[in-house]
Amino acid sequence: MNAILLSNRSEERVRKVYTTEHVARLSQLVEFHDRVYQKEDVLRDKEQFSQVRYIFSTWGMPEFEKEEIRAIFPKLEAVFYAAGSVQRFARPFLELGIRVFSAWAANGIPVAEYTFAQIILGMKGFYQSSRIFKEQGRKAAKECFAHYPGNYDSAVGLIGAGMIGKLVIDRLKTLKVKTMVFDPFLPDGKAAELGVEKTDLHTLFSSCQVVSNHLANNEQTRGMLKKEHFSAMLPYAVFLNTGRGAQVVEEDLIAVLKERKDLTAVLDVTFPEPPEEGNPFYTLPNVILTPHIAGSEGNEVRRMADFMLEEATSFLSKKHTRYEVTLEMLKTMA
């Protein structure tokens, strides 16, 4: 065999991504053994994998040291990862010249869809008015609703204009809203091409009715969103986080949410995940918690395998590939 399925997740989980149809397509592309291997299998019988040229994986891709890769996969050419971020495992492969492809674009589609939906709901005052309706009645809910601008001639702020940010920008073009972006890596010309206004973080938070975080997760971005930003938010504004919880100084966010009952935080990610027992996120009425559901799930996970099979087909036929990850890209990718 010259290709394997490799993941430390359960076989059931992997088969939800790589379905019977995907396996059939893989078998036409490569010499493929229809089994899901885990790292312990690889370490137990290293000789068996000496001819492997291609690894197909998804969530649960094992981490390897460079020495392990050299010893176990001496002929490895490429890793096709049917999931999003490769930060956890990719560097040793890339440093050895092994090419890595990721379905980050496929995984970004449901995140962008989720974000767009939350932005629309946030601008309409859905979260606060629905809660107040239950607690205080329809009249109070309508009074609350009157404070929200709706989805016309309003401003939306995006923190980060990477793959997901750009997908959200495209969807926002269907509304008549002003899109403001904070992204130090976004060239002015590209911002103009996207039709967005580049700005600093403070201006973004103080000017936009909804602020949505899509920053890459790295040392430079951890703890980047602080009290000074949340305190500057417009009346009845919404902070949406589908990026990473570690980018938020959560004590600061909690303090502002306690003081500013008009604000709403919609948090699909926290740090840690889930929040520790007793965290005020569980009890604050202006916090909406979801259990990291923005990314691919259900039928959506099959799209990630579709992307990687298409990428593998292009790679093997020496055609242009679209979703290769490089060492340079790791500096700014999520």
XYZ file of C-alpha atoms in Angstrom:
334
model
C 0.000 0.000 0.000
C 1.183 3.529 -0.692
C -1.613 5.401 1.138
C -3.300 5.097 4.537
C -6.055 6.600 6.632
C -4.457 7.841 9.852
C -6.238 9.324 12.882
C -6.332 8.804 16.632
C -10.080 9.409 16.655
C -12.516 6.510 16.720
C -13.100 4.637 13.492
C -16.753 5.696 13.614
C -15.752 9.360 13.740
C -13.290 9.018 10.857
C -15.838 7.142 8.730
C -18.249 10.044 9.069
C -15.675 12.139 7.207
C -14.336 9.516 4.811
C -17.502 7.682 3.805
C -17.788 4.474 1.782
C -18.014 6.617 -1.339
C -14.816 8.477 -0.446
C -12.992 5.217 0.235
C -14.052 3.908 -3.174
C -12.703 7.053 -4.817
C -9.474 6.795 -2.832
C -8.984 3.220 -3.963
C -9.091 4.405 -7.570
C -6.432 7.038 -6.872
C -3.912 5.143 -4.756
C -2.977 1.709 -3.414
C -5.131 2.027 -0.369
C -5.802 -0.309 2.553
C -9.305 0.346 3.878
C -8.451 0.596 7.546
C -8.128 3.491 9.974
C -4.676 3.383 11.565
C -3.791 5.089 14.832
C -0.337 6.199 15.934
C 0.067 3.168 18.172
C -0.490 0.925 15.137
C 2.209 2.783 13.251
C 4.703 2.566 16.104
C 3.987 -1.123 16.636
C 4.864 -2.167 13.083
C 7.029 0.501 11.461
C 8.168 -1.642 8.541
C 4.601 -1.955 7.293
C 4.528 1.765 6.471
C 7.882 2.128 4.732
C 6.235 2.420 1.298
C 3.531 4.912 2.302
C 3.594 8.028 0.135
C 0.292 9.619 1.080
C -1.491 10.040 4.402
C -5.176 10.907 4.479
C -6.382 12.174 7.840
C -8.911 14.320 9.646
C -9.435 15.419 13.271
C -7.128 13.341 15.427
C -4.143 13.447 13.084
C -1.259 12.229 15.323
C 1.718 14.417 16.067
C 5.144 13.091 15.051
C 8.706 14.218 15.639
C 10.868 14.613 12.562
C 12.921 11.577 13.560
C 9.761 9.480 13.768
C 8.629 10.614 10.338
C 12.009 9.779 8.808
C 12.024 6.333 10.408
C 8.399 5.345 9.776
C 7.514 7.151 6.539
C 10.765 7.446 4.540
C 8.892 7.801 1.228
C 6.072 10.082 2.415
C 5.253 12.852 -0.072
C 2.025 14.430 1.174
C -0.510 14.650 3.985
C -4.129 15.380 3.070
C -5.946 16.669 6.149
C -9.742 16.696 5.918
C -10.246 19.248 8.689
C -9.205 22.816 9.492
C -6.142 24.034 11.398
C -2.890 22.123 10.902
C -0.915 24.128 13.474
C -0.750 21.225 15.924
C 0.981 18.675 13.689
C 2.162 20.137 10.363
C 5.497 21.791 11.111
C 7.711 18.658 11.311
C 6.293 17.364 8.024
C 6.790 20.691 6.280
C 10.337 21.044 7.595
C 11.120 17.688 5.989
C 9.760 18.857 2.646
C 6.571 16.793 2.892
C 3.644 18.698 1.447
C 0.581 19.319 3.610
C -2.899 20.053 2.293
C -5.790 21.134 4.501
C -9.542 21.399 4.045
C -9.523 24.655 6.006
C -11.553 26.288 3.255
C -14.212 23.579 3.465
C -14.279 23.810 7.251
C -14.518 27.582 6.970
C -17.779 27.471 5.019
C -20.055 26.442 7.935
C -18.200 28.849 10.257
C -18.922 31.687 7.844
C -22.549 30.589 7.515
C -22.918 30.432 11.303
C -21.246 33.821 11.705
C -23.428 35.455 9.077
C -26.555 34.075 10.739
C -25.448 35.326 14.170
C -24.633 38.757 12.773
C -28.134 39.057 11.311
C -29.717 37.955 14.594
C -27.444 40.254 16.587
C -28.317 43.322 14.520
C -32.027 42.532 15.002
C -31.694 42.295 18.785
C -32.756 38.655 18.796
C -30.854 37.572 21.899
C -31.868 40.347 24.272
C -35.448 40.731 23.060
C -36.202 36.995 23.194
C -34.850 36.762 26.752
C -36.690 39.880 27.931
C -39.941 38.650 26.327
C -39.807 35.561 28.577
C -38.742 37.459 31.680
C -40.691 40.732 31.428
C -43.251 40.320 28.656
C -43.833 41.477 25.122
C -43.979 45.230 25.841
C -40.555 45.278 27.494
C -39.143 43.109 24.704
C -40.437 45.501 22.040
C -38.916 48.436 23.930
C -35.589 46.612 23.957
C -35.889 45.756 20.266
C -36.317 49.451 19.414
C -32.655 50.050 20.361
C -31.310 47.818 17.552
C -30.536 49.174 14.053
C -31.341 46.067 12.013
C -29.444 44.975 8.900
C -29.499 48.191 6.873
C -27.001 51.068 6.997
C -25.312 49.569 10.061
C -21.669 48.682 10.695
C -20.235 45.202 11.222
C -16.695 44.685 12.470
C -14.547 41.663 11.637
C -11.350 40.932 13.511
C -9.269 39.048 10.959
C -9.732 38.723 7.209
C -8.314 35.289 6.574
C -10.195 32.507 4.824
C -13.232 32.638 7.129
C -13.225 36.416 7.374
C -13.293 36.713 3.578
C -16.185 34.242 3.358
C -18.119 36.355 5.880
C -17.295 39.510 3.925
C -18.762 37.934 0.789
C -21.990 37.100 2.612
C -22.231 40.569 4.140
C -22.298 41.995 0.627
C -25.869 40.723 0.373
C -26.790 43.284 3.046
C -26.454 47.047 2.904
C -23.991 47.308 5.763
C -20.590 48.869 6.261
C -17.925 46.223 6.890
C -14.929 47.300 8.962
C -11.891 45.063 9.413
C -8.956 44.896 11.767
C -6.197 42.766 10.238
C -2.542 43.894 10.280
C -1.767 41.397 7.502
C -4.416 42.696 5.096
C -2.834 44.943 2.427
C -4.650 48.198 1.687
C -5.155 47.157 -1.931
C -6.751 43.883 -0.906
C -9.042 45.702 1.547
C -10.192 47.959 -1.270
C -10.751 44.932 -3.492
C -12.864 43.298 -0.765
C -14.845 46.496 -0.279
C -14.023 46.839 3.435
C -12.619 49.611 5.595
C -9.421 48.802 7.471
C -9.222 50.239 10.953
C -7.693 49.783 14.393
C -9.222 47.623 17.118
C -10.539 50.458 19.264
C -12.301 52.105 16.335
C -13.750 48.764 15.295
C -15.236 48.077 18.734
C -16.513 51.625 19.174
C -18.119 51.864 15.721
C -19.779 48.511 15.004
C -23.064 47.033 16.168
C -21.653 43.507 15.874
C -17.976 42.627 16.292
C -16.946 39.128 15.194
C -13.586 37.550 16.001
C -11.744 35.513 13.348
C -8.140 35.968 14.437
C -5.518 33.300 13.868
C -4.469 31.639 17.108
C -0.833 32.383 17.950
C 1.346 33.976 20.600
C 0.751 37.460 19.206
C -3.045 37.221 19.380
C -3.533 35.555 22.762
C -5.081 37.971 25.259
C -5.423 40.595 22.534
C -9.070 41.501 23.211
C -9.296 43.377 26.499
C -11.467 45.535 28.711
C -10.580 48.683 26.796
C -12.142 47.151 23.685
C -15.289 45.704 25.259
C -15.926 48.893 27.241
C -15.868 50.901 24.006
C -18.696 48.926 22.393
C -21.789 50.729 21.142
C -25.007 50.550 23.183
C -26.717 47.184 22.639
C -23.775 45.867 20.613
C -22.911 42.175 20.203
C -19.522 40.459 20.470
C -19.335 37.180 18.570
C -16.444 34.748 18.999
C -15.954 31.761 16.716
C -12.182 32.250 16.652
C -10.379 31.093 19.782
C -11.203 31.716 23.435
C -7.586 32.430 24.350
C -7.655 35.636 22.330
C -10.070 37.137 24.865
C -9.105 38.265 28.349
C -12.206 36.632 29.746
C -12.040 38.347 33.137
C -12.243 41.666 31.303
C -15.155 40.544 29.146
C -17.025 39.274 32.202
C -16.463 42.527 34.068
C -17.822 44.604 31.188
C -20.821 42.312 30.650
C -21.734 42.619 34.339
C -21.542 46.390 34.102
C -23.140 46.745 30.649
C -26.351 44.695 30.617
C -27.146 46.080 27.153
C -24.237 44.205 25.573
C -24.435 40.603 24.401
C -21.610 38.064 23.990
C -22.218 35.059 21.730
C -19.402 32.652 22.547
C -18.897 29.491 20.518
C -15.360 29.185 21.915
C -13.892 29.861 25.354
C -10.613 29.215 27.146
C -10.636 26.578 28.425
C -13.389 24.694 26.601
C -15.809 24.260 28.230
C -15.553 27.071 30.803
C -14.632 25.858 34.272
C -17.422 25.180 36.720
C -18.574 28.400 38.350
C -17.521 30.623 35.455
C -19.945 33.595 35.205
C -20.449 32.792 31.516
C -22.900 30.123 32.679
C -25.094 32.551 34.592
C -24.745 35.981 32.986
C -28.040 36.703 31.195
C -26.296 38.545 28.355
C -24.030 35.601 27.418
C -25.018 33.011 24.817
C -22.850 29.871 25.055
C -22.669 27.259 22.314
C -20.397 24.168 22.473
C -18.049 24.945 19.543
C -20.647 24.171 16.880
C -19.725 26.700 14.181
C -17.377 24.343 12.344
C -18.200 21.308 10.244
C -20.589 18.790 11.768
C -23.226 16.340 10.580
C -23.258 16.057 6.798
C -20.901 19.046 6.576
C -17.871 16.932 7.505
C -18.120 15.051 4.206
C -17.326 18.267 2.344
C -13.862 18.253 3.938
C -13.097 14.811 2.498
C -14.465 15.974 -0.875
C -11.984 18.848 -0.857
C -9.043 16.595 0.002
C -9.897 13.992 -2.618
C -10.095 16.722 -5.225
C -6.777 18.083 -3.992
C -5.167 14.637 -4.074
C -6.440 14.098 -7.617
C -4.829 17.380 -8.705
C -1.602 16.620 -6.851
C -1.235 13.135 -8.321
C -1.914 14.368 -11.831
C 0.535 17.249 -11.300
C -2.165 19.877 -11.740
C -2.652 23.079 -9.772
C -3.630 22.544 -6.133
C -5.541 25.111 -4.089
C -5.221 24.265 -0.420
C -1.560 23.585 0.273
C -0.158 24.858 3.572
C 3.389 26.229 3.825
C 5.656 27.084 6.732
C 5.200 30.761 5.943
C 1.425 30.389 6.123
C 1.634 28.906 9.622
C 2.692 32.342 10.905
C -0.777 33.792 10.293
C -3.165 30.853 9.874
C -5.653 29.903 12.550
